[in-house]
mmCIF file of C-alpha atoms and ligand atoms in Angstrom:
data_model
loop_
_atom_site.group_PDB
_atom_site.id
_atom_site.type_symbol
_atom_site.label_atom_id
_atom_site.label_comp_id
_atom_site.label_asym_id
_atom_site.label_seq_id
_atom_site.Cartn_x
_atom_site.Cartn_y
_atom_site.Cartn_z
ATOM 1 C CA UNK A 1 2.508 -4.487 1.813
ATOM 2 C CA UNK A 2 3.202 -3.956 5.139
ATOM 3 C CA UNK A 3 -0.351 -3.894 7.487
ATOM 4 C CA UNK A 4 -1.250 -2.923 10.882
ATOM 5 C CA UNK A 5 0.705 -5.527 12.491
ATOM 6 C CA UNK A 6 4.075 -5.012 10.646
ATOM 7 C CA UNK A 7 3.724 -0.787 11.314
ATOM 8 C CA UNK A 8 3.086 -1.095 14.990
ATOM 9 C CA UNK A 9 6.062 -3.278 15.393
ATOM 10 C CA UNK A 10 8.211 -0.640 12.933
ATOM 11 C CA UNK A 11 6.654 2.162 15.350
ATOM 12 C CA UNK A 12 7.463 0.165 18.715
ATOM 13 C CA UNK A 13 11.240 -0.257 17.280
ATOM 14 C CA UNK A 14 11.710 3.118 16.221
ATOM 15 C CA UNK A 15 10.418 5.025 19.356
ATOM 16 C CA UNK A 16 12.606 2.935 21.467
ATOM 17 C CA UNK A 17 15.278 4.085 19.824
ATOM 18 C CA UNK A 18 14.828 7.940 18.894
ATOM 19 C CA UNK A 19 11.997 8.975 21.520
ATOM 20 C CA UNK A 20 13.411 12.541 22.583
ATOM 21 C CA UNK A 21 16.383 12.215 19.732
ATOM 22 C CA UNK A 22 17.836 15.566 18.170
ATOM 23 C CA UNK A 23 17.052 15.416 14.418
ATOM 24 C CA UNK A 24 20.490 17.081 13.371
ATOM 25 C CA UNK A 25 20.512 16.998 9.570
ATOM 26 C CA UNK A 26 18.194 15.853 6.831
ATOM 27 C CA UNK A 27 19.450 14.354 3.713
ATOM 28 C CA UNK A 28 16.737 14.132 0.165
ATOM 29 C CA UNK A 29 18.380 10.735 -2.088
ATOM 30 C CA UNK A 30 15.489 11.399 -3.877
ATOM 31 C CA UNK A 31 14.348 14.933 -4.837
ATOM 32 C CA UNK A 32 11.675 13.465 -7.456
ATOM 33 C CA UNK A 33 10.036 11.165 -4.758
ATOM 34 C CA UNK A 34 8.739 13.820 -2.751
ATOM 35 C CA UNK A 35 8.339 16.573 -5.409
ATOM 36 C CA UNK A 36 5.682 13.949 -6.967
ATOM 37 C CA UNK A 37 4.008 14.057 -3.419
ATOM 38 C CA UNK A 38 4.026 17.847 -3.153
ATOM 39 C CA UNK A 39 6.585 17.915 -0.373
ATOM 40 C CA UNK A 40 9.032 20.636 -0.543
ATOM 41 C CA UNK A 41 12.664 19.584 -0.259
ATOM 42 C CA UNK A 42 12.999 22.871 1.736
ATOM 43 C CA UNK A 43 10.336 22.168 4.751
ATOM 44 C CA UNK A 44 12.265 19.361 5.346
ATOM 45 C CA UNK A 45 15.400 20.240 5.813
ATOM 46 C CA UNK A 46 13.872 22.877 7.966
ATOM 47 C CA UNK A 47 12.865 20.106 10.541
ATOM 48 C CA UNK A 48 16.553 20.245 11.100
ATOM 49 C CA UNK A 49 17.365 20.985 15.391
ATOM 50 C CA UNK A 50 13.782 19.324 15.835
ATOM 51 C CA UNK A 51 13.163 16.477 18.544
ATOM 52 C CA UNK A 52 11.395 13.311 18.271
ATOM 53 C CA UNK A 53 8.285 13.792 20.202
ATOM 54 C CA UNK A 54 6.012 10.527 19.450
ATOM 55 C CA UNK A 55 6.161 8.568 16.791
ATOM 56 C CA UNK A 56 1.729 7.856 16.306
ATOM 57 C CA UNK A 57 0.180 4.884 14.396
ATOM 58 C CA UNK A 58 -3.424 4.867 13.198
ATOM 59 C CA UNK A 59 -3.834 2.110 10.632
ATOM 60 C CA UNK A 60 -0.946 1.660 8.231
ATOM 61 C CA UNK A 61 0.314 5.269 8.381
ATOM 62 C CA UNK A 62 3.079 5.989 10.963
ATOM 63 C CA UNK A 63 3.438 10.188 11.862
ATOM 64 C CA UNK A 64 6.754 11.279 13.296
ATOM 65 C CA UNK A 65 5.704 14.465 15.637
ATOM 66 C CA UNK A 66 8.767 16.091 14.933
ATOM 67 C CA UNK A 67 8.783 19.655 16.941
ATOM 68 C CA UNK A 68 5.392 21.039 15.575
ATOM 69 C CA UNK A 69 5.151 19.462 12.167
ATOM 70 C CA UNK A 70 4.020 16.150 11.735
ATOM 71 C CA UNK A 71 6.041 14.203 9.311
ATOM 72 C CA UNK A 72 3.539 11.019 7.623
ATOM 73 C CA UNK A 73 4.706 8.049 5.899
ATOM 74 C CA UNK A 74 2.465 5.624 4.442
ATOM 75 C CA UNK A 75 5.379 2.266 3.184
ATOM 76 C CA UNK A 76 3.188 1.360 0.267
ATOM 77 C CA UNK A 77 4.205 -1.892 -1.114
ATOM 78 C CA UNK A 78 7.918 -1.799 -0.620
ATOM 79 C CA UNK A 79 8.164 1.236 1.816
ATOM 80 C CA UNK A 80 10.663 0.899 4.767
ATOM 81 C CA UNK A 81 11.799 2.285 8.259
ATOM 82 C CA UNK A 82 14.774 1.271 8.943
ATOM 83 C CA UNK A 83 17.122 2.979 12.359
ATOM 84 C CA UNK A 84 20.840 2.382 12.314
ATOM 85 C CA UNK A 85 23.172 3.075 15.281
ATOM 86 C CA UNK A 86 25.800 5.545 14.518
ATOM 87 C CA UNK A 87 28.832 2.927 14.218
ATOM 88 C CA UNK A 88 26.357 0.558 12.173
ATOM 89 C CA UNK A 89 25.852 3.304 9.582
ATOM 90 C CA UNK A 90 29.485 4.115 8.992
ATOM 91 C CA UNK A 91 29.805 0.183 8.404
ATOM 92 C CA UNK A 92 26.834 -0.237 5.713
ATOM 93 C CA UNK A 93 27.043 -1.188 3.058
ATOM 94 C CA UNK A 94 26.800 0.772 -0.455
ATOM 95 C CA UNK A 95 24.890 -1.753 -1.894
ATOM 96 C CA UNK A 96 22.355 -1.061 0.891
ATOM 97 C CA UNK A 97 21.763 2.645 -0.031
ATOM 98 C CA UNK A 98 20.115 1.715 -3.044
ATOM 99 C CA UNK A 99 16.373 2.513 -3.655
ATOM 100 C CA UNK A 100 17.015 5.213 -0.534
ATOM 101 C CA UNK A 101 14.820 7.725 -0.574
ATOM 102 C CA UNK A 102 15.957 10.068 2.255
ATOM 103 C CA UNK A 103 17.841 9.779 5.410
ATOM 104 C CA UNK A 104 16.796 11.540 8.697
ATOM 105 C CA UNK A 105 20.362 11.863 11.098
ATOM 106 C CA UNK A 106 19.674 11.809 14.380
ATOM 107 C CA UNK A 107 22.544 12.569 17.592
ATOM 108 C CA UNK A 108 21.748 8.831 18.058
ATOM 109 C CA UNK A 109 21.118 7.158 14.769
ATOM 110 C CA UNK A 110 20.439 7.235 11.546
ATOM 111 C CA UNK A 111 16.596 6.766 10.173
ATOM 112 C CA UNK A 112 16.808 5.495 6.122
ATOM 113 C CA UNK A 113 13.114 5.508 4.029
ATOM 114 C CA UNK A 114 13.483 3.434 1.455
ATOM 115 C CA UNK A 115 11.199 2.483 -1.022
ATOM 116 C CA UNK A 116 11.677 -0.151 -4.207
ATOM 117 C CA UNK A 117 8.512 0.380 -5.888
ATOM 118 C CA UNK A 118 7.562 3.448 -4.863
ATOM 119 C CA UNK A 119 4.309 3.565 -4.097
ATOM 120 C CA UNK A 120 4.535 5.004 -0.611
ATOM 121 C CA UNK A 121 3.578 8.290 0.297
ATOM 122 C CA UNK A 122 4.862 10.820 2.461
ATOM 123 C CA UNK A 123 3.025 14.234 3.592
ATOM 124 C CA UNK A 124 4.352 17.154 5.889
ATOM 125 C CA UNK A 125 1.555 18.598 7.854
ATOM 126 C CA UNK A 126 1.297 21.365 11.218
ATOM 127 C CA UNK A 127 1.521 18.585 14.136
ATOM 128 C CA UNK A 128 -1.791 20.207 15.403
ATOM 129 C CA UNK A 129 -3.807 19.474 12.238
ATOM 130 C CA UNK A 130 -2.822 15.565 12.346
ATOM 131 C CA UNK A 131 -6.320 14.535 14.421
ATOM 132 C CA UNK A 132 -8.453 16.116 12.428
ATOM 133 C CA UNK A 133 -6.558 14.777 9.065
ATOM 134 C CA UNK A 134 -6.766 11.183 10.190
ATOM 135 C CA UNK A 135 -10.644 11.359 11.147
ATOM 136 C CA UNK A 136 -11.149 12.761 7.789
ATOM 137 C CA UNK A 137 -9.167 10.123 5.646
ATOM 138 C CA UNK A 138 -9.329 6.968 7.704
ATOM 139 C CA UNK A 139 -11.985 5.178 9.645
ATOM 140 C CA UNK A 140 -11.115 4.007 13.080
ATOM 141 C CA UNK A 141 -7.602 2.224 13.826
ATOM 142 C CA UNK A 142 -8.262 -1.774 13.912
ATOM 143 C CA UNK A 143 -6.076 -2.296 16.746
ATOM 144 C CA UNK A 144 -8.002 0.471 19.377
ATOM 145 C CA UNK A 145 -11.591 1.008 17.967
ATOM 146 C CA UNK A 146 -13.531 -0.143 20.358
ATOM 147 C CA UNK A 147 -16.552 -2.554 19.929
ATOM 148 C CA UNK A 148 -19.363 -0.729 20.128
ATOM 149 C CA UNK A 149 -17.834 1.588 17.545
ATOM 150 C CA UNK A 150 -16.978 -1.443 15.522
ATOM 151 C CA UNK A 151 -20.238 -2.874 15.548
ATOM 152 C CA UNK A 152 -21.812 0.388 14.907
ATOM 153 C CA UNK A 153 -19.545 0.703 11.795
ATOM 154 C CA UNK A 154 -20.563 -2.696 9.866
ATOM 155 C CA UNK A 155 -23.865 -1.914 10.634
ATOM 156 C CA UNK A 156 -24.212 1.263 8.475
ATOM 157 C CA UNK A 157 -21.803 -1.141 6.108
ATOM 158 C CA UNK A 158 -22.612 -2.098 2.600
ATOM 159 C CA UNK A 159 -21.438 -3.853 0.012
ATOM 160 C CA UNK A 160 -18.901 -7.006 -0.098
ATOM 161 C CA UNK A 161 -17.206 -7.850 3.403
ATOM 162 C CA UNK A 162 -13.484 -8.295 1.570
ATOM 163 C CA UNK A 163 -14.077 -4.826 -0.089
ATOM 164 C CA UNK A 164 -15.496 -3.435 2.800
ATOM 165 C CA UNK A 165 -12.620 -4.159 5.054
ATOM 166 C CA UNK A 166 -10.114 -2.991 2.284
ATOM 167 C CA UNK A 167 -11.238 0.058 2.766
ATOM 168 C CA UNK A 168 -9.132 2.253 4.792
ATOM 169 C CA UNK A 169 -12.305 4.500 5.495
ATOM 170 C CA UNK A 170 -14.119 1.902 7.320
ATOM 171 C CA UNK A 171 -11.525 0.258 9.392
ATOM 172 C CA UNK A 172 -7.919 1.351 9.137
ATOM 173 C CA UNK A 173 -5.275 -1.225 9.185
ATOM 174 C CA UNK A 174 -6.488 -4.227 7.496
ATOM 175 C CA UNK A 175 -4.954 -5.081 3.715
ATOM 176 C CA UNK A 176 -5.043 -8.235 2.001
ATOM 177 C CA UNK A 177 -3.068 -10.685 4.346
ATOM 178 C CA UNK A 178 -5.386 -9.945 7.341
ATOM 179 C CA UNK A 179 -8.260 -9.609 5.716
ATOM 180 C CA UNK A 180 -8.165 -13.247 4.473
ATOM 181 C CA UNK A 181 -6.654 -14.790 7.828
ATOM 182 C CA UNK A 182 -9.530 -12.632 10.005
ATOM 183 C CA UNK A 183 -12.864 -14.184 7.922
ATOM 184 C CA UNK A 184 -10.955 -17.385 8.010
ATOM 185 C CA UNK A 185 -10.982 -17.099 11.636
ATOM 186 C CA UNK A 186 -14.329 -15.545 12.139
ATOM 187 C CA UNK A 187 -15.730 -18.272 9.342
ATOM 188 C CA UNK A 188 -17.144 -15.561 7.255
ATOM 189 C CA UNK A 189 -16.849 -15.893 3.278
ATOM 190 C CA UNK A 190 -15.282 -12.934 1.653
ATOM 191 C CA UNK A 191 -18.146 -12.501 -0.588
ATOM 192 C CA UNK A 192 -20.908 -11.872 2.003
ATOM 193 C CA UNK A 193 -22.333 -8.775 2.276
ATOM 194 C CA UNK A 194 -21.842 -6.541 5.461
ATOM 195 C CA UNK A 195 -25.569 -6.142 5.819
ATOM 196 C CA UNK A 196 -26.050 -9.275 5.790
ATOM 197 C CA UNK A 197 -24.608 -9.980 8.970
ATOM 198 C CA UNK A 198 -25.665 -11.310 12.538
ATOM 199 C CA UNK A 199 -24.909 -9.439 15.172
ATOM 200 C CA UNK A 200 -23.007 -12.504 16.621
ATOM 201 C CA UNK A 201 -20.960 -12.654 13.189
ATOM 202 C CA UNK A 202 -20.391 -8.924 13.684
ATOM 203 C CA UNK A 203 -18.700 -9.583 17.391
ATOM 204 C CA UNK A 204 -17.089 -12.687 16.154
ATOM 205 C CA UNK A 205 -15.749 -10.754 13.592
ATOM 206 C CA UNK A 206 -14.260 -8.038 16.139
ATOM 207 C CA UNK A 207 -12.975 -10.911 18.597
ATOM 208 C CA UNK A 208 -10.955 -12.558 15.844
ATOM 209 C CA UNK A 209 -9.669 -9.158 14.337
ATOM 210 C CA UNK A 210 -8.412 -8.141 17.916
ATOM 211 C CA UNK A 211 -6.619 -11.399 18.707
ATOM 212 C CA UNK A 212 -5.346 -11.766 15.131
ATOM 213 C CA UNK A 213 -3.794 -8.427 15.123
ATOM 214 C CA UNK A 214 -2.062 -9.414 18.987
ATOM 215 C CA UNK A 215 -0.777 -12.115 17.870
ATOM 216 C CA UNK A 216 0.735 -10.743 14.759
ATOM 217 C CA UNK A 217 2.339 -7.769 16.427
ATOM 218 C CA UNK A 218 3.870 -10.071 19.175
ATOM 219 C CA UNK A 219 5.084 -12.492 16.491
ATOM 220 C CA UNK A 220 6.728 -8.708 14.900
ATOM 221 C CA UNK A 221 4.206 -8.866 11.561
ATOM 222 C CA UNK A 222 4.588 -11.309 8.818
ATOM 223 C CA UNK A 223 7.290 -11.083 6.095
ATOM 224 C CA UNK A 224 6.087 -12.090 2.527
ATOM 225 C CA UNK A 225 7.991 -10.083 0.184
ATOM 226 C CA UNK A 226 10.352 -7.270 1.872
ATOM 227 C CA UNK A 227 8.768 -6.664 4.964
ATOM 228 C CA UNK A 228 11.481 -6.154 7.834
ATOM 229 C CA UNK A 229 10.788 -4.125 10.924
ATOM 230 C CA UNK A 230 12.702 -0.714 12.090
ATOM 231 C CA UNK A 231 15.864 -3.002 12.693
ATOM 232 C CA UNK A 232 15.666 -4.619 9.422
ATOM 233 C CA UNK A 233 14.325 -8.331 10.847
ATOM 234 C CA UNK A 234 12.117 -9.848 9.090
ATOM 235 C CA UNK A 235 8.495 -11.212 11.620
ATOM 236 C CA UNK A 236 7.184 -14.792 11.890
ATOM 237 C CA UNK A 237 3.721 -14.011 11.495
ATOM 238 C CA UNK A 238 4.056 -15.608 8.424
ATOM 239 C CA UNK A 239 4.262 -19.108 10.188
ATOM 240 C CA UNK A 240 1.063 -18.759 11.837
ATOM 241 C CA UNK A 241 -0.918 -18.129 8.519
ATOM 242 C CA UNK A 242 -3.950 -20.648 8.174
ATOM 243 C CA UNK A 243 -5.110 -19.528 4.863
ATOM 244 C CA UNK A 244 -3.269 -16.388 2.884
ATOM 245 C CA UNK A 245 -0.847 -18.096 0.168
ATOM 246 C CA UNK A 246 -2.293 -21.453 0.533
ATOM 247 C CA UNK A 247 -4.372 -21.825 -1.986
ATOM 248 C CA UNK A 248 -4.932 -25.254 -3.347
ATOM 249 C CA UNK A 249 -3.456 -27.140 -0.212
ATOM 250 C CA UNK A 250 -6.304 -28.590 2.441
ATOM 251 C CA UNK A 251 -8.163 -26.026 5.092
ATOM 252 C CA UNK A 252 -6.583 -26.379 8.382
ATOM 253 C CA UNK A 253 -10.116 -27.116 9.814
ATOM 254 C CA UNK A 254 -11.573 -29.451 7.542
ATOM 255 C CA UNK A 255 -9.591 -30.654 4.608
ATOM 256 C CA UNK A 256 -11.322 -29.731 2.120
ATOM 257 C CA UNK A 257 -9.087 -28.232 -0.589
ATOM 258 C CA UNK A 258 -8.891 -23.735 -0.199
ATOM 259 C CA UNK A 259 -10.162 -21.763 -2.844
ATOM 260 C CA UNK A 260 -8.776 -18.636 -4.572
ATOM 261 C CA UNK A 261 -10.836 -15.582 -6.477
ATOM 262 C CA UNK A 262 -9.676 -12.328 -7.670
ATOM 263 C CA UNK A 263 -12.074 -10.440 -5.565
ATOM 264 C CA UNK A 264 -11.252 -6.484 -6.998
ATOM 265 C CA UNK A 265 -7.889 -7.420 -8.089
ATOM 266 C CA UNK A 266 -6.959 -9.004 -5.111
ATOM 267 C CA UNK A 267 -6.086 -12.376 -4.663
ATOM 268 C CA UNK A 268 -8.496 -14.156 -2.223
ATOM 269 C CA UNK A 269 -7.992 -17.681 -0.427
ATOM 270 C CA UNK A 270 -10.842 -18.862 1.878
ATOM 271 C CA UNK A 271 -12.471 -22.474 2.646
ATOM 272 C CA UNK A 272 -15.438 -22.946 0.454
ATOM 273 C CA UNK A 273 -16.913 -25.208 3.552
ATOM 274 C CA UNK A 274 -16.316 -23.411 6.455
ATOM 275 C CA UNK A 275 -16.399 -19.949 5.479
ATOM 276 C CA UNK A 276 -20.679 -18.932 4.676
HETATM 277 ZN ZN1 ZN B 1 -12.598 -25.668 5.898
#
């Protein structure tokens, strides 16, 4: 699934390429997709003669501020962004228009959604209510909150660190891959409990989630399954991994062989040793 990382680097792509673009037409592949999601085919075709304004990121949702209606997609497992260039899309290939869910023509480009398993979600909202929607479904974005508010947050926390940060109320942005690489880094075990911890544990733990996430987004995210970015490259992220997918091979820090638990039906590797 794609994480904070792998959406800022889809958002960066795609606002260098449509910021100010004329939305000319939209097209629905899909009419089912977004009639499950409550999403009238209508109100989006209506978006038609709208410009790009900002494309905004807070966790793993991207919202395209498209004249006053702000258009959200959340990729899901599969979910992708991709922009094509005018003369690219008269090239692709019809192979490629499989799984498409809709396409958004712009005077520049072409924008395709697509979306395998379908799990994604999309949601048409007034621009102006976005703010207020976002503070009242997801905690503060990983990438910008700062520390004081991160510090404040684990300190009303409860429960099971790995849970905790899977939850997109506490901390928006995190899923399974950086959750396992951050308590790696921050040698925390993914079964302690948030209340449990230091307050030097707590800013460790917001250190390594800052540079983590940096490094990620300048390496372009990690590709696992089908992650590509809004140009349809895959990241290297994935290179830099010390611990997620590795379980059974030897902790980069001290040899000693990685564990893995199903920790709320999510697959968990960590270092027995250094990890408390
Ligand atoms: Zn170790």
């Amino acid at each position: 699934m794609p994480e904070l990382p792998e959406v800022e680097t889809i958002r960066r792509d795609l606002l260098e390429k449509l910021k100010s673009a004329l939305l000319r037409e939209v097209v629905v592949l899909e009419p089912k997709y977004l009639s499950k999601r409550s999403i009238k085919k209508e109100d989006l075709i209506n978006l038609r003669g709208a410009k790009l304004k900002d494309i905004l990121r807070r966790g793993k949702q991207l919202a395209f501020l498209l004249g006053e209606s702000a258009l959200i997609f959340h990729l899901g497992l599969t979910g992708s962004l991709i922009f094509k260039e005018n003369k690219e899309f008269e090239t692709f290939h019809s192979e490629n228009l499989k799984h498409l869910i809709l396409l958004l023509l712009f005077d520049n480009g072409t924008l395709l959604f697509k979306d395998l398993r379908k799990f994604g979600h999309l949601l048409l909202i007034p621009a102006n209510s976005l703010k207020s929607h976002w503070e009242n479904t997801l905690g503060p974005d990983a990438l910008s909150v700062s520390k004081s508010s991160f510090e404040a947050i684990l300190r009303r926390g409860k429960g099971q660190i790995k849970k905790f940060f899977l939850n997109q109320k506490n901390i928006a942005g995190l899923g399974n891959i950086y959750i396992d690489e951050l308590l790696f880094r921050a040698k925390i075990n993914p079964e302690r409990k948030v209340e449990s911890l230091s307050l030097d544990e707590i800013e460790r733990l917001y250190v390594e989630m800052q540079d983590l996430l940096k490094e990620a987004i300048f390496l372009r995210g990690s590709s696992i399954r089908d992650y590509v970015d809004g140009t349809g490259t895959p990241g290297l992220f994935q290179t830099k991994h010390l611990v997620y997918g590795k379980r059974g091979r030897p902790c980069p820090i001290c040899g000693t062989l990685l564990e893995y638990k199903n920790l709320y039906g999510r697959g968990t590797t960590f270092c027995p040793i250094c990890q408390t």
